[in-house]
mmCIF file of N, CA and C in Angstrom:
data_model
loop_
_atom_site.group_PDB
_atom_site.id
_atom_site.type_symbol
_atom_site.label_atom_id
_atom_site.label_comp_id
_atom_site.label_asym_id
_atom_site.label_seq_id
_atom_site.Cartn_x
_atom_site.Cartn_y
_atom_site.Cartn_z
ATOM 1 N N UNK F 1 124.668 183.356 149.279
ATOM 2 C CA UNK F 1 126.012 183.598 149.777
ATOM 3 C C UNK F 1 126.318 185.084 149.675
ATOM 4 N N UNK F 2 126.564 185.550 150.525
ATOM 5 C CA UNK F 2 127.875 187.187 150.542
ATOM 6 C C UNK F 2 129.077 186.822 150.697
ATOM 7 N N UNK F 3 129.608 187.729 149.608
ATOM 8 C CA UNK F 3 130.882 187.913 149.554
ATOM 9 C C UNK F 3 131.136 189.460 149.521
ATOM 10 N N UNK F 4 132.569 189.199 150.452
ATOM 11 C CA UNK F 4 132.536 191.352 150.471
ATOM 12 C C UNK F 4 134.203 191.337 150.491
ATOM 13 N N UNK F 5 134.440 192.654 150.207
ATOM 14 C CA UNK F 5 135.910 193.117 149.893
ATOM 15 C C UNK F 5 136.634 192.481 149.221
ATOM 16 N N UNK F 6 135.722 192.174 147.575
ATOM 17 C CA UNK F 6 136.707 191.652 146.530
ATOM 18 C C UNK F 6 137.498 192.676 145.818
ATOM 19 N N UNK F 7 138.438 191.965 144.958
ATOM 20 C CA UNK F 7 138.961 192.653 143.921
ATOM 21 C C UNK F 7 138.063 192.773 142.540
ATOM 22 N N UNK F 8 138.232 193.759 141.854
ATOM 23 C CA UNK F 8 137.413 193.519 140.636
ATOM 24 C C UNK F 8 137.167 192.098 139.921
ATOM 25 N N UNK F 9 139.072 191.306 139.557
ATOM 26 C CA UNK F 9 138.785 190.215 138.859
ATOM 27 C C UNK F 9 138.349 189.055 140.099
ATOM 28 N N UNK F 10 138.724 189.225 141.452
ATOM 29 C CA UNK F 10 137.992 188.201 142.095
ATOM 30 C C UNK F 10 136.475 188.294 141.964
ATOM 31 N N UNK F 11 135.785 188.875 142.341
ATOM 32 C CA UNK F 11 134.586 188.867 141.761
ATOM 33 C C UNK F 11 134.076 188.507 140.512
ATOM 34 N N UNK F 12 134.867 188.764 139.668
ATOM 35 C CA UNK F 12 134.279 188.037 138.282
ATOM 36 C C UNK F 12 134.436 186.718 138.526
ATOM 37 N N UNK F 13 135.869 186.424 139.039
ATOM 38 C CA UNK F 13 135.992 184.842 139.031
ATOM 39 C C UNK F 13 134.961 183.867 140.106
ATOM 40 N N UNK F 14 134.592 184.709 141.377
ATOM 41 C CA UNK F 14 133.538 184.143 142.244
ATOM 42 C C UNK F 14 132.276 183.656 141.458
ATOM 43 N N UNK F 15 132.044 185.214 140.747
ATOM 44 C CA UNK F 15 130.731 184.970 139.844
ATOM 45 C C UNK F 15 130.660 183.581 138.906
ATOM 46 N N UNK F 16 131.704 183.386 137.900
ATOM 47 C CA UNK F 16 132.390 182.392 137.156
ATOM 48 C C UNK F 16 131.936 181.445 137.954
ATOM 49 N N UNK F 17 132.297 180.811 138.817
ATOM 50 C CA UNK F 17 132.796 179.427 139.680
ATOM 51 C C UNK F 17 131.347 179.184 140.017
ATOM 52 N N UNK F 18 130.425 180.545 140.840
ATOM 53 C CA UNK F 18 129.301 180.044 141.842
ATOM 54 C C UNK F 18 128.662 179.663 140.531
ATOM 55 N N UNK F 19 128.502 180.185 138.926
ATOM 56 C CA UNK F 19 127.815 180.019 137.873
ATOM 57 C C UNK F 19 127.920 178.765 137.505
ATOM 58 N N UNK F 20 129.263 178.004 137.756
ATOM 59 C CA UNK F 20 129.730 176.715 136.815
ATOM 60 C C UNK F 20 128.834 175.354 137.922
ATOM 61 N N UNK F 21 129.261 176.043 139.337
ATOM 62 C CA UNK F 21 128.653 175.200 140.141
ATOM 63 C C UNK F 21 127.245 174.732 140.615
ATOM 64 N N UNK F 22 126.589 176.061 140.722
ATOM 65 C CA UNK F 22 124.945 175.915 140.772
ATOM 66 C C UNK F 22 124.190 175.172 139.705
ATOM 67 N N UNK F 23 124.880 175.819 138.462
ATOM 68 C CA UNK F 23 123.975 175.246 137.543
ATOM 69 C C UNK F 23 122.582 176.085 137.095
ATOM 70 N N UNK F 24 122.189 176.635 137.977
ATOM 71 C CA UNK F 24 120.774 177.848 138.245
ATOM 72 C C UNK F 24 121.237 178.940 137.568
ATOM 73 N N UNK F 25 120.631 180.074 137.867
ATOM 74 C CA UNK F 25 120.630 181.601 137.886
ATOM 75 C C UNK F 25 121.240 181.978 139.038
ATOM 76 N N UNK F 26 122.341 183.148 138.283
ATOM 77 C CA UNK F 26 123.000 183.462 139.873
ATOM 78 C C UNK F 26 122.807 184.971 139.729
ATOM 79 N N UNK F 27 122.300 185.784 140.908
ATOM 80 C CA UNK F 27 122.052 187.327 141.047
ATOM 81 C C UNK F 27 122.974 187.872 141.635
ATOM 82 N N UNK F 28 123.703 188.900 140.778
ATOM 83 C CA UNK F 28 124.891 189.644 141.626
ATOM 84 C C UNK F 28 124.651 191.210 142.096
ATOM 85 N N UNK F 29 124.679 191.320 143.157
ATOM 86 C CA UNK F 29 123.999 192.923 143.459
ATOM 87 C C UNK F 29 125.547 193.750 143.489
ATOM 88 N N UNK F 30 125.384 194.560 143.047
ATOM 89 C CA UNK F 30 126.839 195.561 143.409
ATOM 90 C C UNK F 30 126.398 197.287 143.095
ATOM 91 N N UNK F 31 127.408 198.016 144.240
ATOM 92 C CA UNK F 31 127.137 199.142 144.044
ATOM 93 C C UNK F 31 127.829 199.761 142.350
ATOM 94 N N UNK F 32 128.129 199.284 141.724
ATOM 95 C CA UNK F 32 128.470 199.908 140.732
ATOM 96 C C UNK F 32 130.220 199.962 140.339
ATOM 97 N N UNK F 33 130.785 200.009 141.640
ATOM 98 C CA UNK F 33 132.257 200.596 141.580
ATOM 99 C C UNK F 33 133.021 199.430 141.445
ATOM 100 N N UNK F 34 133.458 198.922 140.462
ATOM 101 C CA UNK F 34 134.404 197.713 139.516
ATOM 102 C C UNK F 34 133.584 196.653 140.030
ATOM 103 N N UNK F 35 132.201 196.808 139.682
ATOM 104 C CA UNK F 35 131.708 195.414 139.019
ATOM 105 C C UNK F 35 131.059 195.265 138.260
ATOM 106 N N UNK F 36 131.322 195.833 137.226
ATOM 107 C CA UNK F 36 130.712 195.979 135.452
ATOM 108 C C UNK F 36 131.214 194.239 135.300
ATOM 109 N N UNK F 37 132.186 194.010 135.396
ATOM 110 C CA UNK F 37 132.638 192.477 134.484
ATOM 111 C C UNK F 37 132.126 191.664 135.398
ATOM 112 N N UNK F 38 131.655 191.706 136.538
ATOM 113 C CA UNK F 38 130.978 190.752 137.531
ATOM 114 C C UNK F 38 129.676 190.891 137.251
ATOM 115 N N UNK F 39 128.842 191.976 136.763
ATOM 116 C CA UNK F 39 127.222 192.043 136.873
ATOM 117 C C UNK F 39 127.210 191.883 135.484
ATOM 118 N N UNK F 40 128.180 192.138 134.461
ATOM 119 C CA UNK F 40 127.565 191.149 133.033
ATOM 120 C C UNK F 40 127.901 190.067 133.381
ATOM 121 N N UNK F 41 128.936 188.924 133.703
ATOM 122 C CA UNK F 41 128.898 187.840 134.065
ATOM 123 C C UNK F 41 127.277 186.906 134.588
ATOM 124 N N UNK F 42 127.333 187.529 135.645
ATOM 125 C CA UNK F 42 126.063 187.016 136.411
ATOM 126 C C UNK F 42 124.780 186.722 135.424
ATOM 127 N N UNK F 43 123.688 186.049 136.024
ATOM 128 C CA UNK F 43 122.288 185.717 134.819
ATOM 129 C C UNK F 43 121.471 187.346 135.140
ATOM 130 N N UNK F 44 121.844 187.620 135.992
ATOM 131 C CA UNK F 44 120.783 189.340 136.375
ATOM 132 C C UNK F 44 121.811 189.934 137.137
ATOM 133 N N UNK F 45 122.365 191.285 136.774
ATOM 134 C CA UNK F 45 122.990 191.921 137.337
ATOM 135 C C UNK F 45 122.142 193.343 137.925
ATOM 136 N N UNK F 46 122.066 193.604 139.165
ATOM 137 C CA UNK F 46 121.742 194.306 140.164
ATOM 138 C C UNK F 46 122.888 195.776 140.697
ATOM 139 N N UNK F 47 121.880 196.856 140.272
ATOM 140 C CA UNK F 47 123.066 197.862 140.646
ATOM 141 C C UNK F 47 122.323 198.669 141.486
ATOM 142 N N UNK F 48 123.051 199.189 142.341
ATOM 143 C CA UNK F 48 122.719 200.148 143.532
ATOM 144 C C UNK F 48 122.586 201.741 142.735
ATOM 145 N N UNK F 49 121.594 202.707 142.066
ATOM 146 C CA UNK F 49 121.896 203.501 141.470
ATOM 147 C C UNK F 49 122.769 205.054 141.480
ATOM 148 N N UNK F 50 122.933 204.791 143.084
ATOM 149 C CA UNK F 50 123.275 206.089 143.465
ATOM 150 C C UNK F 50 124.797 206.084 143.220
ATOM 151 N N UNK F 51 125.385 205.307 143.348
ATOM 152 C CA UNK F 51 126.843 205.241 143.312
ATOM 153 C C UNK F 51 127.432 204.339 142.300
ATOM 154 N N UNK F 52 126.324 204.346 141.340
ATOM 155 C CA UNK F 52 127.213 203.324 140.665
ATOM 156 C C UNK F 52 127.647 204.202 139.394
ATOM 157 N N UNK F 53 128.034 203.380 138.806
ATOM 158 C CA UNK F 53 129.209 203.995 137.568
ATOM 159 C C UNK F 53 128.244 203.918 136.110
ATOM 160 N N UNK F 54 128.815 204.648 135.516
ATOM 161 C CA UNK F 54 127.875 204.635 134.066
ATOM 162 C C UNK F 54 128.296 203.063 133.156
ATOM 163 N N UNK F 55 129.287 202.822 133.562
ATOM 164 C CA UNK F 55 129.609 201.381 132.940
ATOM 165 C C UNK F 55 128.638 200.411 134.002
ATOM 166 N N UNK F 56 128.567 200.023 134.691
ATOM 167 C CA UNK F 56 127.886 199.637 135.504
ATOM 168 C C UNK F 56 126.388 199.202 134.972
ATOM 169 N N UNK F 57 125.946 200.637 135.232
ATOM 170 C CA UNK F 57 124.327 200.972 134.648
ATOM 171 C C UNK F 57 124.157 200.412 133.241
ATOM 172 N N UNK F 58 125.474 200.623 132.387
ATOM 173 C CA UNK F 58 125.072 200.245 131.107
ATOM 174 C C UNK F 58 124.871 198.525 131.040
ATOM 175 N N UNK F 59 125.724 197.604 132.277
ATOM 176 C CA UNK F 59 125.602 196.179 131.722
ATOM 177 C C UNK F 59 124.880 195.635 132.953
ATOM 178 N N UNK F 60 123.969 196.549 133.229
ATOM 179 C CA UNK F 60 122.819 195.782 134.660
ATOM 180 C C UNK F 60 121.691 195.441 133.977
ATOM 181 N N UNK F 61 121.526 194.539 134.646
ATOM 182 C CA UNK F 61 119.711 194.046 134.046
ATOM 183 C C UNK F 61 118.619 195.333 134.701
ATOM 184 N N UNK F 62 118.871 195.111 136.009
ATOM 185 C CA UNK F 62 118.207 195.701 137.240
ATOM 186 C C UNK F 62 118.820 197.276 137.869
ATOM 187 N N UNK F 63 118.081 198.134 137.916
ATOM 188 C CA UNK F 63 118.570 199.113 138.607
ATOM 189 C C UNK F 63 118.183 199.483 139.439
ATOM 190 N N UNK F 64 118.594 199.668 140.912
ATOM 191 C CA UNK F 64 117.842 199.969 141.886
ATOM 192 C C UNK F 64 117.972 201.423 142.437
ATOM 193 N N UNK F 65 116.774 202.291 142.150
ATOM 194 C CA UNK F 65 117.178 203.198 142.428
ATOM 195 C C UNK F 65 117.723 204.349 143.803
ATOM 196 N N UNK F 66 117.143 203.436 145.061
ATOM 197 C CA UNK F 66 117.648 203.393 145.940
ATOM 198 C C UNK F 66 118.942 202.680 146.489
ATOM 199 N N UNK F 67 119.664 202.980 147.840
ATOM 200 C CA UNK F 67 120.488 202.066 148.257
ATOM 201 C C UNK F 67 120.117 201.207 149.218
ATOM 202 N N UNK F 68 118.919 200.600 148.592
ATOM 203 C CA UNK F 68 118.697 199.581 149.970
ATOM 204 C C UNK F 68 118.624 198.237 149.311
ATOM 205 N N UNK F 69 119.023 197.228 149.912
ATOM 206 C CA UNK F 69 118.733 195.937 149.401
ATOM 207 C C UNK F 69 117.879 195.449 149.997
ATOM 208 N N UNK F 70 116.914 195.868 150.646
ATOM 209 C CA UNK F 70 115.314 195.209 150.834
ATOM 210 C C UNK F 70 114.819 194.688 149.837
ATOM 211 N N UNK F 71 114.929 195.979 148.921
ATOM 212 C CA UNK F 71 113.829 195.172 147.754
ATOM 213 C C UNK F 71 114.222 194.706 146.723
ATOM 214 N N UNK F 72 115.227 194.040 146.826
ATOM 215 C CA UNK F 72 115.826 192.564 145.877
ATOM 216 C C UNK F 72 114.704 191.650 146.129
ATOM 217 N N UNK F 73 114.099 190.924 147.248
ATOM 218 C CA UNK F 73 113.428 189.891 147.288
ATOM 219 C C UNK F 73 112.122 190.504 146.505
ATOM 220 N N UNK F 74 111.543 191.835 146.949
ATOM 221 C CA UNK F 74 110.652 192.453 146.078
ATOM 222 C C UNK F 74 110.697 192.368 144.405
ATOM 223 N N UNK F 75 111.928 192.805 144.142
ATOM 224 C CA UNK F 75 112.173 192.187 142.305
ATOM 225 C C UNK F 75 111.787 191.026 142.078
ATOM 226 N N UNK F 76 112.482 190.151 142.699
ATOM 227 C CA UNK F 76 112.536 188.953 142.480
ATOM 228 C C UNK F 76 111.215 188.830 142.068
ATOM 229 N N UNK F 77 110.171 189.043 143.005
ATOM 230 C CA UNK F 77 108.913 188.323 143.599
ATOM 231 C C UNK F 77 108.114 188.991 141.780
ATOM 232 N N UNK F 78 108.344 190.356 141.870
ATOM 233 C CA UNK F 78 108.041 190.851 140.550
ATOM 234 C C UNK F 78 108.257 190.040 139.300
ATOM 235 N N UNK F 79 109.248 190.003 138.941
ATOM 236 C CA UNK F 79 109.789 189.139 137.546
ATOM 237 C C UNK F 79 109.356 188.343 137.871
ATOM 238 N N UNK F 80 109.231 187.160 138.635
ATOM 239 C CA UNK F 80 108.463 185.853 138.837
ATOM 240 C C UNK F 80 107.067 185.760 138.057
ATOM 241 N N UNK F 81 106.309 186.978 138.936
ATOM 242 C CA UNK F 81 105.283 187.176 138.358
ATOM 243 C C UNK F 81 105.063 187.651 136.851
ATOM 244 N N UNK F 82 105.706 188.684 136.899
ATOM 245 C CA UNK F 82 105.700 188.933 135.190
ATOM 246 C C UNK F 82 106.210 187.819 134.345
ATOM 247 N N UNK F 83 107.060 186.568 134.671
ATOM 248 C CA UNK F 83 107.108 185.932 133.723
ATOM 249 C C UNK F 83 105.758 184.838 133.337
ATOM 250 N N UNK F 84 105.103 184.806 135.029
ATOM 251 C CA UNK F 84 104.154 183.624 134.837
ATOM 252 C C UNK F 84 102.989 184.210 133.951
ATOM 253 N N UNK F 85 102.552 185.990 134.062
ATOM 254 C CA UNK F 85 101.542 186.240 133.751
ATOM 255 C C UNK F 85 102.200 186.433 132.028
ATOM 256 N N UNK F 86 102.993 186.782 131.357
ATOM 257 C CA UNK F 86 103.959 185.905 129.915
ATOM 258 C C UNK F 86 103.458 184.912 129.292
ATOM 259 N N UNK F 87 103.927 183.990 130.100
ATOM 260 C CA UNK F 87 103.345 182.780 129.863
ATOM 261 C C UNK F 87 101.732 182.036 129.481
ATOM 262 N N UNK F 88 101.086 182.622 130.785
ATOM 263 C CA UNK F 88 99.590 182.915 130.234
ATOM 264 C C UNK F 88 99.056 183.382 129.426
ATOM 265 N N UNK F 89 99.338 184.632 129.057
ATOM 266 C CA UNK F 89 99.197 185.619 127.925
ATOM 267 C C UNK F 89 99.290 184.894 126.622
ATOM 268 N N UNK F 90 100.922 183.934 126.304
ATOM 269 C CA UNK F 90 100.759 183.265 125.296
ATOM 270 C C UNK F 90 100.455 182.279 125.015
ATOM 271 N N UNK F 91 99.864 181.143 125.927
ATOM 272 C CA UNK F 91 99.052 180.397 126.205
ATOM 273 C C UNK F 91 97.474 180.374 125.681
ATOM 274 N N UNK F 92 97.190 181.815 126.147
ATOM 275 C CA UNK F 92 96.027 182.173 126.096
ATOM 276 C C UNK F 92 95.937 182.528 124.305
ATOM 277 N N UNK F 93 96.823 183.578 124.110
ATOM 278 C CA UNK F 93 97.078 183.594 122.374
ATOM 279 C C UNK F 93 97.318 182.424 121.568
ATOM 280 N N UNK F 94 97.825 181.647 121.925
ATOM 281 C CA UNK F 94 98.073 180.420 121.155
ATOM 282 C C UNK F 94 96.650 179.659 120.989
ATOM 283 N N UNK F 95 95.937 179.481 122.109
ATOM 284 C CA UNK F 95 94.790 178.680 122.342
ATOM 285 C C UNK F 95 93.935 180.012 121.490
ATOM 286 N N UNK F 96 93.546 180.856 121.508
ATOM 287 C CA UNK F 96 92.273 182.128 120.390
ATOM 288 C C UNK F 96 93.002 181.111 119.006
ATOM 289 N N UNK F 97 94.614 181.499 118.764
ATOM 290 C CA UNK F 97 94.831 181.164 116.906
ATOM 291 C C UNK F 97 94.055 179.767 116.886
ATOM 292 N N UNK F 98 94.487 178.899 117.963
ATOM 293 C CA UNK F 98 94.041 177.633 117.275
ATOM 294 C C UNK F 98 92.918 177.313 117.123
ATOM 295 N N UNK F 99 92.132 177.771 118.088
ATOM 296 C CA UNK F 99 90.029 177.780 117.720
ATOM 297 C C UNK F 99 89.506 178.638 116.440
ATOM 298 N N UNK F 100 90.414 180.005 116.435
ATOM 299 C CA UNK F 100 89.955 180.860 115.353
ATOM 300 C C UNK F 100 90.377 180.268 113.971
ATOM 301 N N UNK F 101 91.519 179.025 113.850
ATOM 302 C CA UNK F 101 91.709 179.016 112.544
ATOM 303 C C UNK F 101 91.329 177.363 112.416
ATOM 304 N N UNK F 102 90.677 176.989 113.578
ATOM 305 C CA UNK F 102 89.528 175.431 113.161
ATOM 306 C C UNK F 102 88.858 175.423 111.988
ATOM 307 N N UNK F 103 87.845 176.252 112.013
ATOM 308 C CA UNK F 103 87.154 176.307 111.072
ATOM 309 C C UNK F 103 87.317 176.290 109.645
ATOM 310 N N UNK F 104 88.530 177.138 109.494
ATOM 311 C CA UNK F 104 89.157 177.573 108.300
ATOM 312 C C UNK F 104 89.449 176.063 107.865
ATOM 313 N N UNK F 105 90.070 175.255 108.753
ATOM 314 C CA UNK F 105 91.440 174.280 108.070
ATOM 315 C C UNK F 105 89.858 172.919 108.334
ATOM 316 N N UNK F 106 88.937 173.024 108.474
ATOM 317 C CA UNK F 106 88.286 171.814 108.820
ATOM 318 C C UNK F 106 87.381 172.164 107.619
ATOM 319 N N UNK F 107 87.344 174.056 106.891
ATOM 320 C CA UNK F 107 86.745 173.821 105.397
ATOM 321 C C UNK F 107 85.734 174.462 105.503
ATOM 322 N N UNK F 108 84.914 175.065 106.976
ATOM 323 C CA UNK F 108 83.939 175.533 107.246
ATOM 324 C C UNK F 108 84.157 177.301 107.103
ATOM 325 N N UNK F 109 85.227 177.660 107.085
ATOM 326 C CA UNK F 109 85.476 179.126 106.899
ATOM 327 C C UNK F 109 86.840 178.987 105.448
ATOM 328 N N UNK F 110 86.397 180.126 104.552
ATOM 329 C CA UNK F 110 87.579 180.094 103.631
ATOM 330 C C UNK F 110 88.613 181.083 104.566
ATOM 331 N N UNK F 111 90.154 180.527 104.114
ATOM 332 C CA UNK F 111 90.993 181.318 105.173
ATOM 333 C C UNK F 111 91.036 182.354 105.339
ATOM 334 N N UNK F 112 91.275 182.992 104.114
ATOM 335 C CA UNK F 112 90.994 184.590 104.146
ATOM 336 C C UNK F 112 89.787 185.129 105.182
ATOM 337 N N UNK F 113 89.222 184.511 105.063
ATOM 338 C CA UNK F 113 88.133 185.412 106.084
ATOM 339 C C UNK F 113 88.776 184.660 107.801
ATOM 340 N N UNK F 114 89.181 183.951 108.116
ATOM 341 C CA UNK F 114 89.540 183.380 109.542
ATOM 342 C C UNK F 114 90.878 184.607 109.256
ATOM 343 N N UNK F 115 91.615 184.801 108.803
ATOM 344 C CA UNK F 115 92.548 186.008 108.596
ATOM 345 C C UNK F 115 92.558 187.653 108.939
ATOM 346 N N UNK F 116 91.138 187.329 108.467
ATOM 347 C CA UNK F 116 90.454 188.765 108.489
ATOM 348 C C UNK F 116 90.397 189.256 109.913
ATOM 349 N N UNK F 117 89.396 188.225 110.249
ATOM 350 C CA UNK F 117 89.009 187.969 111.765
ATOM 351 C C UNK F 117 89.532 188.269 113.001
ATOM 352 N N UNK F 118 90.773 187.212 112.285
ATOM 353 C CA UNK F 118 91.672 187.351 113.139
ATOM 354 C C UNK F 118 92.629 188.652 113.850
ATOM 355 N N UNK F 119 92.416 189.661 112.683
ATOM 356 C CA UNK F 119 93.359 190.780 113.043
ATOM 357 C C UNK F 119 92.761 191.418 113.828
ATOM 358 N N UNK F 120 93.816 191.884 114.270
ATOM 359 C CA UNK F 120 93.314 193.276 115.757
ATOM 360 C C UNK F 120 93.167 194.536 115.705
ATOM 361 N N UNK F 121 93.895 195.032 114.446
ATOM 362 C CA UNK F 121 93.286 196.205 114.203
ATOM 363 C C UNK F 121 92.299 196.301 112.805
ATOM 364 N N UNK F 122 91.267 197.031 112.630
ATOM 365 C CA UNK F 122 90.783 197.352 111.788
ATOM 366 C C UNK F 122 91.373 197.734 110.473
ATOM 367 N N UNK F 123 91.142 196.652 109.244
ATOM 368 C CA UNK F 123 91.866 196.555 108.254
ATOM 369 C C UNK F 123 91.760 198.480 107.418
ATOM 370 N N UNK F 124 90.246 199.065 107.289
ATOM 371 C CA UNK F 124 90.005 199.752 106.634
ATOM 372 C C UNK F 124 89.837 200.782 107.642
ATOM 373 N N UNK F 125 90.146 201.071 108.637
ATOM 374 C CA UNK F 125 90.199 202.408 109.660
ATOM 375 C C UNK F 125 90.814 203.364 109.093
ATOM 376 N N UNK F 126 89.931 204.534 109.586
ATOM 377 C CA UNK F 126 90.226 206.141 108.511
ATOM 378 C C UNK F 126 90.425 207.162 109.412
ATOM 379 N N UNK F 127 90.532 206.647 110.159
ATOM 380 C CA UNK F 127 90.199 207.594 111.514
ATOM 381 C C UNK F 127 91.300 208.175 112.080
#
């Protein structure tokens, strides 16, 4: 949905309502100029950087440093990804602890040493 030529508190209250109703994540893009209480409202607030206000900038998720809204769908597509490759990452970490500390808890490694092992940096590095 667009909405254009609000008032400051209409916009908060749009934000409010489309939030209560969707149920989802709602993205509010604004250039900056009285919609600080609308882009903290929102789940991701989106600011246009050139014109926007230092209050603004301070309660945006997103800053765009151009004025184009092309590449909103581009963010989007970004964070998507960065959350899935997140997810994997700790997936992937979760699944190393639990093979690396089998051994330990099945009696075949004393823990301390599955501990040892386990760390990522070099306990005694001098370097």
């Amino acid at each position: 949905e667009v909405h254009f030529s609000l008032k400051p508190e209409d916009k908060l209250n749009k934000v409010k309502a489309v939030s209560r109703e969707g149920g989802g994540g709602l993205i509010m893009v604004g250039d900056g100029i009285n919609d600080a209480p609308a882009l903290a409202a929102a789940t991701v607030g989106i600011v246009l950087a050139q014109r926007a206000s230092a209050t603004a900038v301070a309660v945006a998720d997103v800053l765009l440093l151009q004025d184009n809204l092309c590449v909103v769908p581009f963010c989007i597509a970004k964070a998507r990804q960065t959350t899935s490759l997140v997810k994997q990452s700790v997936a992937l970490a979760l699944t190393c602890i639990v093979f690396a500390a089998l051994p330990s808890v099945l009696g075949f490694l004393p823990l301390w040493l599955t501990v040892f092992f386990s760390m990522k940096e070099e306990p005694f590095s001098f370097a």
